[in-house]
mmCIF file of C-alpha atoms in Angstrom:
data_model
loop_
_atom_site.group_PDB
_atom_site.id
_atom_site.type_symbol
_atom_site.label_atom_id
_atom_site.label_comp_id
_atom_site.label_asym_id
_atom_site.label_seq_id
_atom_site.Cartn_x
_atom_site.Cartn_y
_atom_site.Cartn_z
ATOM 1 C CA GLU O 1 79.449 125.501 100.796
ATOM 2 C CA LYS O 2 82.547 125.961 103.151
ATOM 3 C CA LYS O 3 84.763 127.913 100.400
ATOM 4 C CA LYS O 4 81.539 130.372 99.773
ATOM 5 C CA ALA O 5 81.372 130.923 103.169
ATOM 6 C CA LEU O 6 85.086 131.389 103.713
ATOM 7 C CA LYS O 7 84.902 134.352 100.571
ATOM 8 C CA GLU O 8 81.802 135.737 102.348
ATOM 9 C CA GLY O 9 83.813 136.306 105.345
ATOM 10 C CA ASP O 10 82.476 134.001 107.771
ATOM 11 C CA GLU O 11 84.910 133.724 110.531
ATOM 12 C CA ALA O 12 83.394 130.970 112.704
ATOM 13 C CA LEU O 13 83.828 128.510 109.362
ATOM 14 C CA ALA O 14 87.106 129.982 108.664
ATOM 15 C CA LYS O 15 88.441 129.209 112.512
ATOM 16 C CA GLN O 16 86.641 125.314 112.072
ATOM 17 C CA ILE O 17 88.555 124.669 108.790
ATOM 18 C CA GLY O 18 91.578 126.163 110.224
ATOM 19 C CA GLN O 19 91.514 123.795 113.090
ATOM 20 C CA ALA O 20 89.830 120.636 111.292
ATOM 21 C CA LYS O 21 91.306 117.740 110.799
ATOM 22 C CA ASP O 22 88.922 116.120 108.349
ATOM 23 C CA ILE O 23 90.727 115.459 104.753
ATOM 24 C CA MET O 24 88.073 118.140 103.016
ATOM 25 C CA SER O 25 89.187 120.852 105.190
ATOM 26 C CA ILE O 26 93.025 120.101 105.374
ATOM 27 C CA LEU O 27 93.044 119.903 101.356
ATOM 28 C CA MET O 28 90.808 123.184 100.991
ATOM 29 C CA LYS O 29 93.313 124.967 103.483
ATOM 30 C CA ALA O 30 96.429 123.807 101.619
ATOM 31 C CA ASN O 31 94.924 124.986 98.347
ATOM 32 C CA MET O 32 94.029 128.376 99.743
ATOM 33 C CA ASN O 33 97.373 128.660 101.319
ATOM 34 C CA ALA O 34 98.915 127.736 97.987
ATOM 35 C CA SER O 35 100.645 130.074 95.299
ATOM 36 C CA GLU O 36 98.512 130.819 92.516
ATOM 37 C CA GLU O 37 101.037 129.073 90.258
ATOM 38 C CA ASP O 38 100.162 126.108 92.306
ATOM 39 C CA LYS O 39 96.938 126.294 93.383
ATOM 40 C CA LEU O 40 94.256 123.700 91.866
ATOM 41 C CA PRO O 41 90.842 124.349 90.459
ATOM 42 C CA ASP O 42 87.687 123.911 92.268
ATOM 43 C CA LYS O 43 87.056 120.817 89.994
ATOM 44 C CA GLU O 44 90.693 119.432 90.493
ATOM 45 C CA VAL O 45 90.584 119.471 94.220
ATOM 46 C CA LEU O 46 86.872 117.493 94.139
ATOM 47 C CA GLY O 47 88.930 114.968 91.805
ATOM 48 C CA GLN O 48 91.338 114.991 94.567
ATOM 49 C CA MET O 49 88.906 114.031 97.380
ATOM 50 C CA ALA O 50 87.655 111.117 95.214
ATOM 51 C CA THR O 51 90.756 109.913 94.646
ATOM 52 C CA PHE O 52 91.196 109.868 98.776
ATOM 53 C CA ALA O 53 88.045 108.230 99.107
ATOM 54 C CA PHE O 54 88.607 105.519 96.706
ATOM 55 C CA ALA O 55 92.006 104.902 98.386
ATOM 56 C CA ALA O 56 90.564 104.586 101.662
ATOM 57 C CA THR O 57 87.634 102.858 101.039
ATOM 58 C CA ASP O 58 86.269 100.364 98.193
ATOM 59 C CA THR O 59 90.112 99.527 96.736
ATOM 60 C CA THR O 60 91.956 98.832 100.268
ATOM 61 C CA SER O 61 88.758 97.230 101.803
ATOM 62 C CA ASN O 62 88.626 94.772 98.725
ATOM 63 C CA ALA O 63 92.246 94.148 99.045
ATOM 64 C CA LEU O 64 91.570 93.223 102.839
ATOM 65 C CA SER O 65 88.783 91.089 101.833
ATOM 66 C CA ARG O 66 90.681 89.311 99.294
ATOM 67 C CA THR O 67 93.450 88.835 101.441
ATOM 68 C CA LEU O 68 91.077 87.656 104.645
ATOM 69 C CA HIS O 69 89.827 84.771 101.691
ATOM 70 C CA LEU O 70 93.146 83.661 100.674
ATOM 71 C CA LEU O 71 94.158 83.223 104.414
ATOM 72 C CA ALA O 72 90.791 81.256 104.544
ATOM 73 C CA LEU O 73 91.872 79.083 101.941
ATOM 74 C CA HIS O 74 95.590 78.870 103.266
ATOM 75 C CA PRO O 75 95.313 77.976 106.836
ATOM 76 C CA GLU O 76 99.003 77.124 106.763
ATOM 77 C CA ALA O 77 99.996 80.561 105.775
ATOM 78 C CA GLN O 78 97.211 81.860 107.970
ATOM 79 C CA GLU O 79 98.770 80.439 111.160
ATOM 80 C CA ARG O 80 102.214 81.437 110.117
ATOM 81 C CA LEU O 81 101.003 85.094 109.809
ATOM 82 C CA ARG O 82 99.532 84.795 113.381
ATOM 83 C CA ALA O 83 102.377 83.561 115.085
ATOM 84 C CA GLU O 84 104.579 86.634 113.631
ATOM 85 C CA VAL O 85 101.805 89.034 114.846
ATOM 86 C CA THR O 86 101.573 87.436 118.262
ATOM 87 C CA GLU O 87 105.249 87.385 118.322
ATOM 88 C CA ALA O 88 105.545 91.215 117.871
ATOM 89 C CA ARG O 89 102.627 91.878 119.959
ATOM 90 C CA LYS O 90 104.439 90.344 122.795
ATOM 91 C CA SER O 91 107.580 91.866 122.298
ATOM 92 C CA HIS O 92 105.918 95.194 122.695
ATOM 93 C CA ASP O 93 103.109 94.771 125.385
ATOM 94 C CA GLY O 94 100.222 94.487 122.647
ATOM 95 C CA ASP O 95 100.699 97.625 120.386
ATOM 96 C CA ILE O 96 103.032 97.114 117.534
ATOM 97 C CA PRO O 97 105.022 100.371 116.544
ATOM 98 C CA TYR O 98 104.850 101.775 113.106
ATOM 99 C CA ASP O 99 108.367 101.055 112.575
ATOM 100 C CA ASP O 100 108.122 97.061 113.476
ATOM 101 C CA LEU O 101 104.783 96.395 111.849
ATOM 102 C CA VAL O 102 105.784 97.843 108.488
ATOM 103 C CA SER O 103 109.016 95.490 108.588
ATOM 104 C CA LEU O 104 106.993 92.245 109.585
ATOM 105 C CA PRO O 105 108.653 90.054 106.897
ATOM 106 C CA PHE O 106 105.755 87.416 106.340
ATOM 107 C CA MET O 107 103.019 90.256 106.668
ATOM 108 C CA ASP O 108 104.567 92.100 103.744
ATOM 109 C CA ALA O 109 105.024 89.038 101.599
ATOM 110 C CA VAL O 110 101.213 88.084 101.830
ATOM 111 C CA CYS O 111 100.468 91.853 101.035
ATOM 112 C CA ARG O 112 102.779 92.205 98.438
ATOM 113 C CA GLU O 113 101.460 88.808 97.117
ATOM 114 C CA THR O 114 98.063 89.517 97.495
ATOM 115 C CA LEU O 115 98.477 93.078 95.525
ATOM 116 C CA ARG O 116 100.517 91.304 93.008
ATOM 117 C CA LEU O 117 98.243 88.403 91.832
ATOM 118 C CA HIS O 118 94.783 90.298 92.529
ATOM 119 C CA ALA O 119 95.317 93.912 92.248
ATOM 120 C CA PRO O 120 91.870 95.486 93.412
ATOM 121 C CA VAL O 121 91.717 97.687 90.207
ATOM 122 C CA PRO O 122 92.902 95.022 87.230
ATOM 123 C CA LYS O 123 92.781 97.644 84.305
ATOM 124 C CA VAL O 124 92.589 101.384 83.914
ATOM 125 C CA LEU O 125 92.218 103.503 80.979
ATOM 126 C CA ARG O 126 94.657 106.359 79.748
ATOM 127 C CA VAL O 127 95.082 108.651 77.135
ATOM 128 C CA ALA O 128 98.153 109.697 75.213
ATOM 129 C CA ARG O 129 98.836 113.191 75.410
ATOM 130 C CA LYS O 130 101.272 113.392 72.246
ATOM 131 C CA ASP O 131 102.520 111.157 69.625
ATOM 132 C CA ILE O 132 105.093 108.358 71.033
ATOM 133 C CA LEU O 133 106.697 105.007 70.499
ATOM 134 C CA LEU O 134 105.856 102.334 72.676
ATOM 135 C CA PRO O 135 109.018 100.138 73.684
ATOM 136 C CA LEU O 136 107.969 96.274 73.380
ATOM 137 C CA SER O 137 109.205 94.089 75.626
ATOM 138 C CA THR O 138 109.558 91.307 73.313
ATOM 139 C CA PRO O 139 109.308 92.286 69.193
ATOM 140 C CA ILE O 140 106.295 91.057 67.193
ATOM 141 C CA LYS O 141 105.741 90.591 63.609
ATOM 142 C CA GLY O 142 103.401 93.152 61.966
ATOM 143 C CA ILE O 143 101.236 92.099 58.864
ATOM 144 C CA ASP O 144 104.007 92.986 56.019
ATOM 145 C CA GLY O 145 105.907 90.362 58.204
ATOM 146 C CA ARG O 146 108.153 92.755 59.695
ATOM 147 C CA GLU O 147 109.935 92.398 63.094
ATOM 148 C CA MET O 148 108.961 95.350 65.410
ATOM 149 C CA ASP O 149 110.563 96.359 68.974
ATOM 150 C CA SER O 150 108.077 99.462 69.461
ATOM 151 C CA ILE O 151 104.823 100.565 68.213
ATOM 152 C CA LEU O 152 103.726 104.358 67.586
ATOM 153 C CA VAL O 153 100.830 105.505 69.704
ATOM 154 C CA PRO O 154 99.241 108.926 67.986
ATOM 155 C CA LYS O 155 98.109 111.329 70.557
ATOM 156 C CA ASN O 156 94.807 110.959 72.105
ATOM 157 C CA THR O 157 94.740 107.387 71.507
ATOM 158 C CA GLU O 158 93.036 105.443 74.427
ATOM 159 C CA ILE O 159 95.101 102.543 75.943
ATOM 160 C CA PHE O 160 94.117 100.285 78.517
ATOM 161 C CA ILE O 161 96.413 99.014 80.848
ATOM 162 C CA ALA O 162 96.380 95.843 82.062
ATOM 163 C CA ILE O 163 97.606 95.640 85.608
ATOM 164 C CA LEU O 164 96.889 92.070 86.019
ATOM 165 C CA ASN O 165 98.564 90.590 82.862
ATOM 166 C CA ALA O 166 101.813 92.486 84.103
ATOM 167 C CA ASN O 167 101.554 91.363 87.356
ATOM 168 C CA ARG O 168 101.135 87.683 86.622
ATOM 169 C CA ASP O 169 103.261 87.728 83.234
ATOM 170 C CA PRO O 170 105.208 84.297 83.852
ATOM 171 C CA LEU O 171 108.090 85.786 81.782
ATOM 172 C CA LEU O 172 109.058 87.910 84.561
ATOM 173 C CA TRP O 173 107.749 86.202 87.525
ATOM 174 C CA GLY O 174 108.136 82.103 86.736
ATOM 175 C CA PRO O 175 105.726 79.451 85.696
ATOM 176 C CA ASP O 176 103.856 79.841 89.061
ATOM 177 C CA SER O 177 102.906 83.345 88.598
ATOM 178 C CA LEU O 178 99.402 82.637 89.005
ATOM 179 C CA GLU O 179 99.530 80.782 92.236
ATOM 180 C CA TRP O 180 99.455 83.018 95.945
ATOM 181 C CA LYS O 181 102.632 81.987 97.213
ATOM 182 C CA PRO O 182 103.845 84.567 99.610
ATOM 183 C CA GLU O 183 107.093 83.044 100.161
ATOM 184 C CA ARG O 184 108.514 84.257 96.709
ATOM 185 C CA TRP O 185 108.983 87.565 98.342
ATOM 186 C CA LEU O 186 111.055 86.438 101.006
ATOM 187 C CA ALA O 187 113.528 84.949 98.238
ATOM 188 C CA PRO O 188 115.329 87.758 95.840
ATOM 189 C CA ILE O 189 113.116 88.780 92.955
ATOM 190 C CA PRO O 190 113.531 87.189 89.606
ATOM 191 C CA GLU O 191 116.296 88.275 87.542
ATOM 192 C CA ALA O 192 113.721 88.733 84.268
ATOM 193 C CA LEU O 193 111.917 90.910 86.302
ATOM 194 C CA HIS O 194 114.415 93.357 87.486
ATOM 195 C CA ASP O 195 115.644 93.485 84.030
ATOM 196 C CA ALA O 196 112.387 94.457 82.661
ATOM 197 C CA HIS O 197 112.451 97.723 84.899
ATOM 198 C CA MET O 198 108.958 97.706 85.314
ATOM 199 C CA PRO O 199 107.937 101.419 86.055
ATOM 200 C CA GLY O 200 105.487 100.681 88.879
ATOM 201 C CA ILE O 201 106.048 102.557 92.029
ATOM 202 C CA TYR O 202 105.340 99.747 94.276
ATOM 203 C CA SER O 203 107.385 96.313 94.461
ATOM 204 C CA HIS O 204 107.821 96.106 90.651
ATOM 205 C CA LEU O 205 104.111 95.592 90.231
ATOM 206 C CA LEU O 206 101.459 98.136 88.539
ATOM 207 C CA THR O 207 99.173 97.365 91.255
ATOM 208 C CA PHE O 208 99.262 101.367 92.146
ATOM 209 C CA LEU O 209 100.710 102.277 88.456
ATOM 210 C CA GLY O 210 103.720 104.872 88.295
ATOM 211 C CA GLY O 211 105.021 108.053 87.295
ATOM 212 C CA GLY O 212 102.746 111.074 87.805
ATOM 213 C CA ARG O 213 99.719 109.688 87.691
ATOM 214 C CA ALA O 214 100.143 106.839 90.302
ATOM 215 C CA CYS O 215 97.999 106.322 93.132
ATOM 216 C CA ILE O 216 98.754 109.062 96.016
ATOM 217 C CA GLY O 217 97.436 106.801 98.654
ATOM 218 C CA PHE O 218 99.434 103.712 98.164
ATOM 219 C CA LYS O 219 101.320 104.182 101.441
ATOM 220 C CA PHE O 220 98.483 104.896 103.460
ATOM 221 C CA SER O 221 96.769 101.699 102.028
ATOM 222 C CA GLN O 222 99.576 99.583 102.900
ATOM 223 C CA LEU O 223 99.517 100.968 106.319
ATOM 224 C CA GLU O 224 95.945 100.597 106.687
ATOM 225 C CA MET O 225 95.924 96.824 105.347
ATOM 226 C CA LYS O 226 98.570 95.866 107.868
ATOM 227 C CA VAL O 227 96.860 97.360 111.087
ATOM 228 C CA VAL O 228 93.965 95.873 110.301
ATOM 229 C CA LEU O 229 95.245 92.335 109.432
ATOM 230 C CA SER O 230 97.175 92.779 112.657
ATOM 231 C CA THR O 231 94.389 93.072 114.652
ATOM 232 C CA LEU O 232 92.237 90.475 113.032
ATOM 233 C CA ILE O 233 94.269 87.796 112.645
ATOM 234 C CA SER O 234 95.488 87.781 116.296
ATOM 235 C CA GLN O 235 92.090 87.948 117.547
ATOM 236 C CA PHE O 236 90.139 85.527 115.029
ATOM 237 C CA ARG O 237 90.668 82.210 113.114
ATOM 238 C CA PHE O 238 89.058 82.474 109.400
ATOM 239 C CA TYR O 239 87.711 79.549 107.635
ATOM 240 C CA PRO O 240 86.201 79.452 104.237
ATOM 241 C CA PRO O 241 82.665 80.088 103.318
ATOM 242 C CA GLU O 242 80.279 76.980 102.846
ATOM 243 C CA LYS O 243 79.372 78.939 99.546
ATOM 244 C CA GLU O 244 81.128 79.398 96.683
ATOM 245 C CA ILE O 245 82.798 83.101 96.342
ATOM 246 C CA VAL O 246 83.356 84.114 92.644
ATOM 247 C CA TRP O 247 85.242 87.743 92.397
ATOM 248 C CA GLN O 248 83.264 90.276 89.982
ATOM 249 C CA ASN O 249 85.282 92.753 87.837
ATOM 250 C CA SER O 250 82.996 96.380 88.082
ATOM 251 C CA GLY O 251 86.272 98.750 87.637
ATOM 252 C CA ILE O 252 87.154 97.439 91.408
ATOM 253 C CA THR O 253 86.809 93.754 92.280
ATOM 254 C CA ASN O 254 84.482 92.687 95.075
ATOM 255 C CA PRO O 255 83.742 89.266 96.474
ATOM 256 C CA THR O 256 79.976 87.773 95.876
ATOM 257 C CA LEU O 257 78.008 84.665 95.992
ATOM 258 C CA LYS O 258 78.011 82.573 93.199
ATOM 259 C CA ASP O 259 74.399 82.412 93.435
ATOM 260 C CA PHE O 260 73.470 86.345 94.250
ATOM 261 C CA PRO O 261 76.327 87.912 92.020
ATOM 262 C CA GLU O 262 74.386 91.276 92.260
ATOM 263 C CA ILE O 263 75.286 91.663 95.902
ATOM 264 C CA PRO O 264 78.656 92.268 97.029
ATOM 265 C CA GLN O 265 79.665 90.176 100.274
ATOM 266 C CA LEU O 266 82.326 87.714 101.558
ATOM 267 C CA PRO O 267 80.371 85.782 104.150
ATOM 268 C CA LEU O 268 83.551 83.771 105.819
ATOM 269 C CA MET O 269 83.554 81.719 108.869
ATOM 270 C CA MET O 270 85.494 82.532 111.817
ATOM 271 C CA GLU O 271 86.183 81.816 115.528
ATOM 272 C CA LEU O 272 88.062 83.307 118.339
ATOM 273 C CA VAL O 273 91.831 81.994 118.624
ATOM 274 C CA ASN O 274 91.589 81.158 122.079
ATOM 275 C CA ALA O 275 88.315 79.119 121.531
ATOM 276 C CA LYS O 276 90.687 75.925 120.874
ATOM 277 C CA ALA O 277 92.371 76.707 123.817
#
């Protein structure tokens, strides 16, 4: 509708879009001002809007939910994080500047470990655009008994990228790879992980994928998680719910009660931090 009105010479709408700060107007304005070579077709503009929406809502909100659930299950980690955030707030009269927030070591470790062990999107589908040889980290034996260190992937082959498998590989992360341990990020990464050259754009992980099809909102997602966590953890203390939580995988993981799997929900128990004071 906006684009149609612009083409028809709606000056009021053109001025509105020029001054608007919503993501759709900004994207439309950037695309309209782009050269013909760089301009996106309408279908791709809409596709990018869907990407922004998912990056800002479902994936990030579920990553935050998982983090709060884990902190409720690990009270010692929750208290450590709260102490770090509280100290940072005191140092800056309540509002933690961007550079300091993103540099809080344990906050960063909590977010990285949650995104490693519980990526909001466990797997994605990709299609090979041309014939390629897929190298293997470990040689395998074919049905004829020969060892292979690569596999031919023909053009148009559909490939599932198992994000969780890569993020949890014990050969890379060690025997405790299935455990939630934020402390692992406060020490040097394993040598095997460094040598593996994981192609992800974030922390040797595939959580946000890599290459030209990587998540374009991963920086925003990280910042949003830290802003929300720093606000909530300084005000509230979280406890596990009385009922069992089951995380469902429906493309994007989401929490449900064991007795009500069809309704996404995470009824954590909570209290004000100063309630015990």
